[in-house]
Amino acid sequence: MDILFDNLPGLLIAIPLLGAFLTPLLSRAGDSVRNTWVLIITGLSSVCGLLVASRVLETGTIVYTFGVNTVSNIIPPDSGGIPIRIIFTIDPMNAFMLIIAAIVGFCITLYSVSSMEKLSGKDGFFTLVLLLIAGVYGMIATGDLFNFFVFLEISSLAGAALVAYRIDKGVAAEAGLKYAALSTIGGMLFLVGVGLLFAQYNSLNMAVIADRMQLTGLDIIAFVLFFTALAMKCGAVPMHFWTPDSYAMAPSAITAFLVVSSQASLYALFRVCFTLYGGQINPLTVGWVIIILGILSMFIGVTMAIPQKDVKRLMAYHAVSQTGYMLLGVGVGLAALSSTCLSQSIGIMALKGGLFHIMNHALYKGLLFLTAGVIFYRCGTRNLNQLGGLGHNMKWTMVFFMIGALAIAGIPPFNGFASKLMIYESTFLFNPLLAVIAMVVSILTLASFVKVFHSMFMGPKLPEYEDVKEAPTPMLIAMGILAILVVLFGIFPQQVVDALVAPAASALIDYQGYITAVLGGA
Amino acid sequence: MIDNLPFLVVAITILLGLYAILLRKDLIKMIMGISLLESGVNLFLIALGYRWDSIAPIFTGAPSLAMVMPTVQALTLTSIVIGVATLALLLSMVMIIYRYYRTTDVREVTKLQG
Amino acid sequence: MIDSFTLSTGFGAWNAVFWVIAFVIACIIGWLIWSRGEKTYDSSGGATAPFLSGNKEPEKAAVHIRAGNLYWGYTDALSGYYRFIKPFHTGNLSDYFLAYLFVTALVLIVVVVLK
């Protein structure tokens, strides 16, 4: 039993990968066998993720080395003090992201088992879903730059293939092409950055590089390559163009997980800024670059969302806008922590707000995309101009949509309000103008979701949707889990902040701790 | 000077790739540009690990000379595999797009906009 | 007990439990008022039908205001802004690449200059 627990971080990747490649084989035995298999695999990997996270939060950073007998043998004695193997470093920040991926990953599989029921080509679909989940877990858990690149590419390729899975007269293929091509370019430039660092520091391990970082000219180029590649992958304006295209065309469950995959890139962006270049790069400059990207994302995202007619495209623009909040919070955190005239608590609070918003966004945006998926599943259209009066027949979907919409608009007592409050208050002390923009964006978000709510659910029953049915039970359960979490996180925010967010924030700031955890007390 | 020749080739390949990606209007040619970019990056990694007058990193019965860095070669191998997968995916998507749109001109493949 | 659920933001505080309690109390009051209402009222007599100055009620589909007609005033007032921002979203893959590389160059310049 102990050996199982010691190897949990490895199983995190192994279970979904194994599951993915056995899925086409098992689907020969029939649909129900495959569905059970996929559910078991995602359930197991989610449990695995949650267990790893809880262990990390209890006992501190886990460093897992692949291919050694004793798990603690991170640095081979004959290697001169360098970890030469691939290692997974899971500190409370990674644990925080793992929890998000575990929850959303399970919900989307449960949802797609039901939503894919009538469609063909399910073996490929579920194989790709499991690969996407494995890729995202890997991106979150890895402590090795090249390994990160590999998982980034796995998740981008699986994501792009899933975006284009329902060809939809070629339009989905167009979206998939845009996503795949941009991800590839981003990945390649990221790899150039990895090469630049490897050439100087002779290592691919993040902790070793962070320890030896000199900030030469090449390091700055590498930093910019990492920074923009990851900012592009998380959909920051003005590199957000792929986001509405691919989020709108992907099957809804996939979109909900693509949000998590974007946030894994966002996590890596923070890891690069805080840990890899911790204490080296000018925090004020980088902080303000992140803040400006965040403000642009928030404002342009929400204003582009309001006139949209496709409900999922509208929500995708909101995803861009909400990413802006996270960038704003963490950017303010980075800038304020380095400032001598502001108190440290402002920076830490902004950082906590930004990180808490990542978790909240994954939950409510996942919920919203799933409700949009239900609408598409039952009515066959995503065009808001053709929808109406669905509230009479789809009561649960309407309730879930309301919860998600109120949460994204930052209406108390839902979780979006708690994290936005933390961002507003700390940002206001840092720079009042930023807080004002953030609040205006929040109001515009509410306005646009009022529009969506009205045009989908309100009004009299339309003749064409006279006998539209409520969503199937598995889809309702998947949405219900997310909705309950949205409400619970909203009512008890302090508990969540204390248990998950605060350790993550302090782990992100403490780059020395990250280095020490891997290299020992050297 | 001659040591830096591989890096010059890398720079030229990457710039050619970027040129094709940014200025060509045909999707197939843009994907060729992406492929060139990948080759440039792979060559960059290999060039990083190369040491003059050294032998391949095979320890069995090796003379005690300096060896070429093996890590980057492993990285390049992985990166080539990823590159093949990406290329296949991109080209198959272009095929599907051509089947429905009857064009591979990037200016025409804009049904998703606004 | 309730105080332990207060989210302390360092500069202010927020407690959602009070909000929920207030909501529940409001619901109870609403239910009390509703339960004291007239129980013999019959809604089938057409008393709830809309009265449009004596005109006939239009078809249900015609009553619903579609999404395209919402926020016309907002988009019209901001049409200058939208005329500026919409052309950036061309849907052209070359422009996507261009934006990405442009930002890379810009961030590089900023980070190098303000090192």
PDB file of N, CA and C in Angstrom, chain A residues 325-407:
ATOM      1  N   TYR A 325      -8.624  39.060 -15.142  1.00  0.00           N
ATOM      2  CA  TYR A 325      -8.661  39.263 -13.689  1.00  0.00           C
ATOM      3  C   TYR A 325      -7.510  38.548 -13.005  1.00  0.00           C
ATOM      4  N   MET A 326      -7.268  37.291 -13.464  1.00  0.00           N
ATOM      5  CA  MET A 326      -6.188  36.526 -12.825  1.00  0.00           C
ATOM      6  C   MET A 326      -4.854  37.206 -13.087  1.00  0.00           C
ATOM      7  N   LEU A 327      -4.653  37.637 -14.355  1.00  0.00           N
ATOM      8  CA  LEU A 327      -3.401  38.316 -14.679  1.00  0.00           C
ATOM      9  C   LEU A 327      -3.272  39.582 -13.854  1.00  0.00           C
ATOM     10  N   LEU A 328      -4.385  40.322 -13.721  1.00  0.00           N
ATOM     11  CA  LEU A 328      -4.342  41.567 -12.947  1.00  0.00           C
ATOM     12  C   LEU A 328      -3.942  41.283 -11.502  1.00  0.00           C
ATOM     13  N   GLY A 329      -4.631  40.297 -10.897  1.00  0.00           N
ATOM     14  CA  GLY A 329      -4.346  40.000  -9.499  1.00  0.00           C
ATOM     15  C   GLY A 329      -2.890  39.611  -9.290  1.00  0.00           C
ATOM     16  N   VAL A 330      -2.412  38.688 -10.130  1.00  0.00           N
ATOM     17  CA  VAL A 330      -1.054  38.207  -9.918  1.00  0.00           C
ATOM     18  C   VAL A 330      -0.031  39.269 -10.321  1.00  0.00           C
ATOM     19  N   GLY A 331      -0.339  40.044 -11.362  1.00  0.00           N
ATOM     20  CA  GLY A 331       0.571  41.117 -11.758  1.00  0.00           C
ATOM     21  C   GLY A 331       0.714  42.150 -10.660  1.00  0.00           C
ATOM     22  N   VAL A 332      -0.420  42.534 -10.065  1.00  0.00           N
ATOM     23  CA  VAL A 332      -0.370  43.481  -8.958  1.00  0.00           C
ATOM     24  C   VAL A 332       0.421  42.864  -7.810  1.00  0.00           C
ATOM     25  N   GLY A 333       0.202  41.564  -7.583  1.00  0.00           N
ATOM     26  CA  GLY A 333       0.952  40.893  -6.532  1.00  0.00           C
ATOM     27  C   GLY A 333       2.443  40.987  -6.765  1.00  0.00           C
ATOM     28  N   LEU A 334       2.856  40.700  -8.024  1.00  0.00           N
ATOM     29  CA  LEU A 334       4.284  40.730  -8.356  1.00  0.00           C
ATOM     30  C   LEU A 334       4.853  42.136  -8.181  1.00  0.00           C
ATOM     31  N   ALA A 335       4.113  43.139  -8.675  1.00  0.00           N
ATOM     32  CA  ALA A 335       4.623  44.511  -8.617  1.00  0.00           C
ATOM     33  C   ALA A 335       4.624  45.031  -7.188  1.00  0.00           C
ATOM     34  N   ALA A 336       3.546  44.726  -6.432  1.00  0.00           N
ATOM     35  CA  ALA A 336       3.438  45.300  -5.093  1.00  0.00           C
ATOM     36  C   ALA A 336       4.394  44.653  -4.108  1.00  0.00           C
ATOM     37  N   LEU A 337       4.704  43.365  -4.341  1.00  0.00           N
ATOM     38  CA  LEU A 337       5.609  42.696  -3.404  1.00  0.00           C
ATOM     39  C   LEU A 337       7.009  43.291  -3.462  1.00  0.00           C
ATOM     40  N   SER A 338       7.380  43.806  -4.654  1.00  0.00           N
ATOM     41  CA  SER A 338       8.725  44.346  -4.786  1.00  0.00           C
ATOM     42  C   SER A 338       8.793  45.802  -4.336  1.00  0.00           C
ATOM     43  N   SER A 339       7.608  46.424  -4.205  1.00  0.00           N
ATOM     44  CA  SER A 339       7.596  47.849  -3.909  1.00  0.00           C
ATOM     45  C   SER A 339       7.969  48.070  -2.443  1.00  0.00           C
ATOM     46  N   THR A 340       8.737  49.117  -2.204  1.00  0.00           N
ATOM     47  CA  THR A 340       9.165  49.369  -0.834  1.00  0.00           C
ATOM     48  C   THR A 340       8.161  50.227  -0.078  1.00  0.00           C
ATOM     49  N   CYS A 341       7.366  51.018  -0.838  1.00  0.00           N
ATOM     50  CA  CYS A 341       6.481  51.937  -0.127  1.00  0.00           C
ATOM     51  C   CYS A 341       5.107  51.328   0.144  1.00  0.00           C
ATOM     52  N   LEU A 342       4.810  50.164  -0.482  1.00  0.00           N
ATOM     53  CA  LEU A 342       3.524  49.523  -0.205  1.00  0.00           C
ATOM     54  C   LEU A 342       3.751  48.365   0.761  1.00  0.00           C
ATOM     55  N   SER A 343       2.742  48.095   1.550  1.00  0.00           N
ATOM     56  CA  SER A 343       2.941  47.003   2.502  1.00  0.00           C
ATOM     57  C   SER A 343       2.831  45.662   1.766  1.00  0.00           C
ATOM     58  N   GLN A 344       3.526  44.661   2.304  1.00  0.00           N
ATOM     59  CA  GLN A 344       3.555  43.341   1.676  1.00  0.00           C
ATOM     60  C   GLN A 344       2.172  42.724   1.592  1.00  0.00           C
ATOM     61  N   SER A 345       1.307  43.076   2.561  1.00  0.00           N
ATOM     62  CA  SER A 345       0.020  42.388   2.612  1.00  0.00           C
ATOM     63  C   SER A 345      -0.817  42.700   1.379  1.00  0.00           C
ATOM     64  N   ILE A 346      -0.602  43.895   0.777  1.00  0.00           N
ATOM     65  CA  ILE A 346      -1.351  44.213  -0.440  1.00  0.00           C
ATOM     66  C   ILE A 346      -0.984  43.232  -1.545  1.00  0.00           C
ATOM     67  N   GLY A 347       0.317  43.038  -1.725  1.00  0.00           N
ATOM     68  CA  GLY A 347       0.765  42.131  -2.771  1.00  0.00           C
ATOM     69  C   GLY A 347       0.263  40.724  -2.544  1.00  0.00           C
ATOM     70  N   ILE A 348       0.350  40.267  -1.294  1.00  0.00           N
ATOM     71  CA  ILE A 348      -0.059  38.890  -1.020  1.00  0.00           C
ATOM     72  C   ILE A 348      -1.558  38.736  -1.234  1.00  0.00           C
ATOM     73  N   MET A 349      -2.311  39.768  -0.816  1.00  0.00           N
ATOM     74  CA  MET A 349      -3.763  39.679  -0.991  1.00  0.00           C
ATOM     75  C   MET A 349      -4.126  39.646  -2.478  1.00  0.00           C
ATOM     76  N   ALA A 350      -3.452  40.494  -3.280  1.00  0.00           N
ATOM     77  CA  ALA A 350      -3.738  40.502  -4.721  1.00  0.00           C
ATOM     78  C   ALA A 350      -3.400  39.148  -5.329  1.00  0.00           C
ATOM     79  N   LEU A 351      -2.273  38.587  -4.900  1.00  0.00           N
ATOM     80  CA  LEU A 351      -1.862  37.290  -5.408  1.00  0.00           C
ATOM     81  C   LEU A 351      -2.888  36.216  -5.056  1.00  0.00           C
ATOM     82  N   LYS A 352      -3.328  36.244  -3.781  1.00  0.00           N
ATOM     83  CA  LYS A 352      -4.337  35.275  -3.349  1.00  0.00           C
ATOM     84  C   LYS A 352      -5.608  35.433  -4.166  1.00  0.00           C
ATOM     85  N   GLY A 353      -6.007  36.692  -4.387  1.00  0.00           N
ATOM     86  CA  GLY A 353      -7.224  36.933  -5.164  1.00  0.00           C
ATOM     87  C   GLY A 353      -7.084  36.366  -6.563  1.00  0.00           C
ATOM     88  N   GLY A 354      -5.934  36.631  -7.200  1.00  0.00           N
ATOM     89  CA  GLY A 354      -5.725  36.139  -8.556  1.00  0.00           C
ATOM     90  C   GLY A 354      -5.768  34.627  -8.617  1.00  0.00           C
ATOM     91  N   LEU A 355      -5.124  33.980  -7.643  1.00  0.00           N
ATOM     92  CA  LEU A 355      -5.095  32.511  -7.658  1.00  0.00           C
ATOM     93  C   LEU A 355      -6.474  31.931  -7.347  1.00  0.00           C
ATOM     94  N   PHE A 356      -7.144  32.545  -6.364  1.00  0.00           N
ATOM     95  CA  PHE A 356      -8.494  32.073  -6.021  1.00  0.00           C
ATOM     96  C   PHE A 356      -9.407  32.200  -7.231  1.00  0.00           C
ATOM     97  N   HIS A 357      -9.194  33.271  -8.012  1.00  0.00           N
ATOM     98  CA  HIS A 357     -10.030  33.462  -9.193  1.00  0.00           C
ATOM     99  C   HIS A 357      -9.789  32.359 -10.221  1.00  0.00           C
ATOM    100  N   ILE A 358      -8.573  31.829 -10.295  1.00  0.00           N
ATOM    101  CA  ILE A 358      -8.312  30.718 -11.231  1.00  0.00           C
ATOM    102  C   ILE A 358      -9.241  29.558 -10.909  1.00  0.00           C
ATOM    103  N   MET A 359      -9.284  29.210  -9.607  1.00  0.00           N
ATOM    104  CA  MET A 359     -10.116  28.075  -9.209  1.00  0.00           C
ATOM    105  C   MET A 359     -11.593  28.371  -9.461  1.00  0.00           C
ATOM    106  N   ASN A 360     -12.027  29.563  -9.045  1.00  0.00           N
ATOM    107  CA  ASN A 360     -13.435  29.902  -9.220  1.00  0.00           C
ATOM    108  C   ASN A 360     -13.811  29.918 -10.689  1.00  0.00           C
ATOM    109  N   HIS A 361     -12.906  30.472 -11.506  1.00  0.00           N
ATOM    110  CA  HIS A 361     -13.211  30.571 -12.932  1.00  0.00           C
ATOM    111  C   HIS A 361     -13.345  29.185 -13.550  1.00  0.00           C
ATOM    112  N   ALA A 362     -12.433  28.273 -13.166  1.00  0.00           N
ATOM    113  CA  ALA A 362     -12.525  26.924 -13.731  1.00  0.00           C
ATOM    114  C   ALA A 362     -13.869  26.311 -13.392  1.00  0.00           C
ATOM    115  N   LEU A 363     -14.371  26.569 -12.177  1.00  0.00           N
ATOM    116  CA  LEU A 363     -15.642  25.961 -11.782  1.00  0.00           C
ATOM    117  C   LEU A 363     -16.819  26.610 -12.495  1.00  0.00           C
ATOM    118  N   TYR A 364     -16.928  27.954 -12.408  1.00  0.00           N
ATOM    119  CA  TYR A 364     -18.164  28.530 -12.983  1.00  0.00           C
ATOM    120  C   TYR A 364     -18.115  28.587 -14.490  1.00  0.00           C
ATOM    121  N   LYS A 365     -16.925  28.771 -15.079  1.00  0.00           N
ATOM    122  CA  LYS A 365     -16.888  28.789 -16.544  1.00  0.00           C
ATOM    123  C   LYS A 365     -17.133  27.394 -17.090  1.00  0.00           C
ATOM    124  N   GLY A 366     -16.607  26.376 -16.374  1.00  0.00           N
ATOM    125  CA  GLY A 366     -16.922  25.016 -16.773  1.00  0.00           C
ATOM    126  C   GLY A 366     -18.417  24.777 -16.740  1.00  0.00           C
ATOM    127  N   LEU A 367     -19.048  25.222 -15.656  1.00  0.00           N
ATOM    128  CA  LEU A 367     -20.495  25.066 -15.506  1.00  0.00           C
ATOM    129  C   LEU A 367     -21.239  25.762 -16.643  1.00  0.00           C
ATOM    130  N   LEU A 368     -20.818  26.992 -16.969  1.00  0.00           N
ATOM    131  CA  LEU A 368     -21.515  27.736 -18.024  1.00  0.00           C
ATOM    132  C   LEU A 368     -21.364  27.041 -19.371  1.00  0.00           C
ATOM    133  N   PHE A 369     -20.152  26.583 -19.687  1.00  0.00           N
ATOM    134  CA  PHE A 369     -19.979  25.909 -20.972  1.00  0.00           C
ATOM    135  C   PHE A 369     -20.802  24.627 -21.016  1.00  0.00           C
ATOM    136  N   LEU A 370     -20.903  23.944 -19.874  1.00  0.00           N
ATOM    137  CA  LEU A 370     -21.707  22.716 -19.871  1.00  0.00           C
ATOM    138  C   LEU A 370     -23.183  23.034 -20.092  1.00  0.00           C
ATOM    139  N   THR A 371     -23.682  24.129 -19.500  1.00  0.00           N
ATOM    140  CA  THR A 371     -25.086  24.466 -19.750  1.00  0.00           C
ATOM    141  C   THR A 371     -25.290  24.844 -21.213  1.00  0.00           C
ATOM    142  N   ALA A 372     -24.314  25.573 -21.791  1.00  0.00           N
ATOM    143  CA  ALA A 372     -24.431  25.898 -23.214  1.00  0.00           C
ATOM    144  C   ALA A 372     -24.450  24.621 -24.035  1.00  0.00           C
ATOM    145  N   GLY A 373     -23.668  23.622 -23.577  1.00  0.00           N
ATOM    146  CA  GLY A 373     -23.671  22.349 -24.269  1.00  0.00           C
ATOM    147  C   GLY A 373     -25.027  21.669 -24.219  1.00  0.00           C
ATOM    148  N   VAL A 374     -25.700  21.778 -23.064  1.00  0.00           N
ATOM    149  CA  VAL A 374     -27.033  21.182 -22.941  1.00  0.00           C
ATOM    150  C   VAL A 374     -27.979  21.835 -23.937  1.00  0.00           C
ATOM    151  N   ILE A 375     -27.893  23.161 -24.030  1.00  0.00           N
ATOM    152  CA  ILE A 375     -28.772  23.870 -24.964  1.00  0.00           C
ATOM    153  C   ILE A 375     -28.529  23.374 -26.389  1.00  0.00           C
ATOM    154  N   PHE A 376     -27.256  23.238 -26.749  1.00  0.00           N
ATOM    155  CA  PHE A 376     -26.926  22.789 -28.101  1.00  0.00           C
ATOM    156  C   PHE A 376     -27.387  21.347 -28.311  1.00  0.00           C
ATOM    157  N   TYR A 377     -27.234  20.535 -27.261  1.00  0.00           N
ATOM    158  CA  TYR A 377     -27.607  19.125 -27.337  1.00  0.00           C
ATOM    159  C   TYR A 377     -29.106  18.973 -27.548  1.00  0.00           C
ATOM    160  N   ARG A 378     -29.889  19.814 -26.860  1.00  0.00           N
ATOM    161  CA  ARG A 378     -31.341  19.649 -26.939  1.00  0.00           C
ATOM    162  C   ARG A 378     -31.958  20.443 -28.091  1.00  0.00           C
ATOM    163  N   CYS A 379     -31.411  21.619 -28.394  1.00  0.00           N
ATOM    164  CA  CYS A 379     -32.061  22.478 -29.385  1.00  0.00           C
ATOM    165  C   CYS A 379     -31.345  22.474 -30.725  1.00  0.00           C
ATOM    166  N   GLY A 380     -30.093  22.018 -30.761  1.00  0.00           N
ATOM    167  CA  GLY A 380     -29.390  21.937 -32.026  1.00  0.00           C
ATOM    168  C   GLY A 380     -28.894  23.255 -32.563  1.00  0.00           C
ATOM    169  N   THR A 381     -28.938  24.309 -31.775  1.00  0.00           N
ATOM    170  CA  THR A 381     -28.388  25.573 -32.251  1.00  0.00           C
ATOM    171  C   THR A 381     -27.729  26.304 -31.095  1.00  0.00           C
ATOM    172  N   ARG A 382     -26.729  27.109 -31.458  1.00  0.00           N
ATOM    173  CA  ARG A 382     -26.096  27.937 -30.442  1.00  0.00           C
ATOM    174  C   ARG A 382     -26.416  29.405 -30.677  1.00  0.00           C
ATOM    175  N   ASN A 383     -27.222  29.662 -31.709  1.00  0.00           N
ATOM    176  CA  ASN A 383     -27.494  31.034 -32.078  1.00  0.00           C
ATOM    177  C   ASN A 383     -28.520  31.637 -31.127  1.00  0.00           C
ATOM    178  N   LEU A 384     -28.118  32.690 -30.424  1.00  0.00           N
ATOM    179  CA  LEU A 384     -29.002  33.289 -29.424  1.00  0.00           C
ATOM    180  C   LEU A 384     -30.257  33.854 -30.054  1.00  0.00           C
ATOM    181  N   ASN A 385     -30.176  34.262 -31.320  1.00  0.00           N
ATOM    182  CA  ASN A 385     -31.349  34.857 -31.952  1.00  0.00           C
ATOM    183  C   ASN A 385     -32.456  33.847 -32.190  1.00  0.00           C
ATOM    184  N   GLN A 386     -32.102  32.554 -32.196  1.00  0.00           N
ATOM    185  CA  GLN A 386     -33.128  31.555 -32.463  1.00  0.00           C
ATOM    186  C   GLN A 386     -33.658  30.907 -31.197  1.00  0.00           C
ATOM    187  N   LEU A 387     -33.000  31.193 -30.058  1.00  0.00           N
ATOM    188  CA  LEU A 387     -33.405  30.523 -28.832  1.00  0.00           C
ATOM    189  C   LEU A 387     -34.410  31.376 -28.060  1.00  0.00           C
ATOM    190  N   GLY A 388     -35.082  30.732 -27.107  1.00  0.00           N
ATOM    191  CA  GLY A 388     -35.988  31.484 -26.252  1.00  0.00           C
ATOM    192  C   GLY A 388     -36.938  30.560 -25.523  1.00  0.00           C
ATOM    193  N   GLY A 389     -37.366  30.990 -24.349  1.00  0.00           N
ATOM    194  CA  GLY A 389     -38.406  30.282 -23.629  1.00  0.00           C
ATOM    195  C   GLY A 389     -38.027  28.898 -23.132  1.00  0.00           C
ATOM    196  N   LEU A 390     -36.724  28.615 -23.005  1.00  0.00           N
ATOM    197  CA  LEU A 390     -36.337  27.272 -22.609  1.00  0.00           C
ATOM    198  C   LEU A 390     -36.524  27.033 -21.112  1.00  0.00           C
ATOM    199  N   GLY A 391     -36.687  28.106 -20.342  1.00  0.00           N
ATOM    200  CA  GLY A 391     -36.820  27.968 -18.896  1.00  0.00           C
ATOM    201  C   GLY A 391     -38.022  27.154 -18.487  1.00  0.00           C
ATOM    202  N   HIS A 392     -39.053  27.087 -19.349  1.00  0.00           N
ATOM    203  CA  HIS A 392     -40.248  26.330 -18.994  1.00  0.00           C
ATOM    204  C   HIS A 392     -39.958  24.850 -18.895  1.00  0.00           C
ATOM    205  N   ASN A 393     -39.091  24.355 -19.806  1.00  0.00           N
ATOM    206  CA  ASN A 393     -38.854  22.916 -19.838  1.00  0.00           C
ATOM    207  C   ASN A 393     -37.548  22.503 -19.173  1.00  0.00           C
ATOM    208  N   MET A 394     -36.557  23.386 -19.172  1.00  0.00           N
ATOM    209  CA  MET A 394     -35.238  22.997 -18.658  1.00  0.00           C
ATOM    210  C   MET A 394     -34.957  23.741 -17.363  1.00  0.00           C
ATOM    211  N   LYS A 395     -35.685  23.341 -16.319  1.00  0.00           N
ATOM    212  CA  LYS A 395     -35.592  24.125 -15.087  1.00  0.00           C
ATOM    213  C   LYS A 395     -34.222  24.008 -14.431  1.00  0.00           C
ATOM    214  N   TRP A 396     -33.709  22.764 -14.378  1.00  0.00           N
ATOM    215  CA  TRP A 396     -32.415  22.569 -13.697  1.00  0.00           C
ATOM    216  C   TRP A 396     -31.304  23.267 -14.449  1.00  0.00           C
ATOM    217  N   THR A 397     -31.320  23.137 -15.783  1.00  0.00           N
ATOM    218  CA  THR A 397     -30.298  23.813 -16.571  1.00  0.00           C
ATOM    219  C   THR A 397     -30.347  25.306 -16.328  1.00  0.00           C
ATOM    220  N   MET A 398     -31.576  25.825 -16.221  1.00  0.00           N
ATOM    221  CA  MET A 398     -31.714  27.265 -15.993  1.00  0.00           C
ATOM    222  C   MET A 398     -31.126  27.646 -14.640  1.00  0.00           C
ATOM    223  N   VAL A 399     -31.405  26.832 -13.619  1.00  0.00           N
ATOM    224  CA  VAL A 399     -30.859  27.142 -12.293  1.00  0.00           C
ATOM    225  C   VAL A 399     -29.333  27.119 -12.327  1.00  0.00           C
ATOM    226  N   PHE A 400     -28.778  26.089 -12.989  1.00  0.00           N
ATOM    227  CA  PHE A 400     -27.319  25.989 -13.056  1.00  0.00           C
ATOM    228  C   PHE A 400     -26.737  27.167 -13.829  1.00  0.00           C
ATOM    229  N   PHE A 401     -27.412  27.521 -14.916  1.00  0.00           N
ATOM    230  CA  PHE A 401     -26.912  28.666 -15.686  1.00  0.00           C
ATOM    231  C   PHE A 401     -26.935  29.926 -14.844  1.00  0.00           C
ATOM    232  N   MET A 402     -28.015  30.087 -14.073  1.00  0.00           N
ATOM    233  CA  MET A 402     -28.119  31.284 -13.226  1.00  0.00           C
ATOM    234  C   MET A 402     -26.983  31.329 -12.226  1.00  0.00           C
ATOM    235  N   ILE A 403     -26.699  30.169 -11.605  1.00  0.00           N
ATOM    236  CA  ILE A 403     -25.613  30.140 -10.615  1.00  0.00           C
ATOM    237  C   ILE A 403     -24.302  30.544 -11.277  1.00  0.00           C
ATOM    238  N   GLY A 404     -24.033  29.941 -12.453  1.00  0.00           N
ATOM    239  CA  GLY A 404     -22.791  30.259 -13.146  1.00  0.00           C
ATOM    240  C   GLY A 404     -22.726  31.715 -13.551  1.00  0.00           C
ATOM    241  N   ALA A 405     -23.846  32.234 -14.079  1.00  0.00           N
ATOM    242  CA  ALA A 405     -23.842  33.603 -14.580  1.00  0.00           C
ATOM    243  C   ALA A 405     -23.666  34.596 -13.440  1.00  0.00           C
ATOM    244  N   LEU A 406     -24.347  34.347 -12.321  1.00  0.00           N
ATOM    245  CA  LEU A 406     -24.194  35.260 -11.184  1.00  0.00           C
ATOM    246  C   LEU A 406     -22.776  35.177 -10.628  1.00  0.00           C
ATOM    247  N   ALA A 407     -22.194  33.978 -10.658  1.00  0.00           N
ATOM    248  CA  ALA A 407     -20.831  33.846 -10.133  1.00  0.00           C
ATOM    249  C   ALA A 407     -19.848  34.587 -11.017  1.00  0.00           C
TER     250      ALA A 407
END
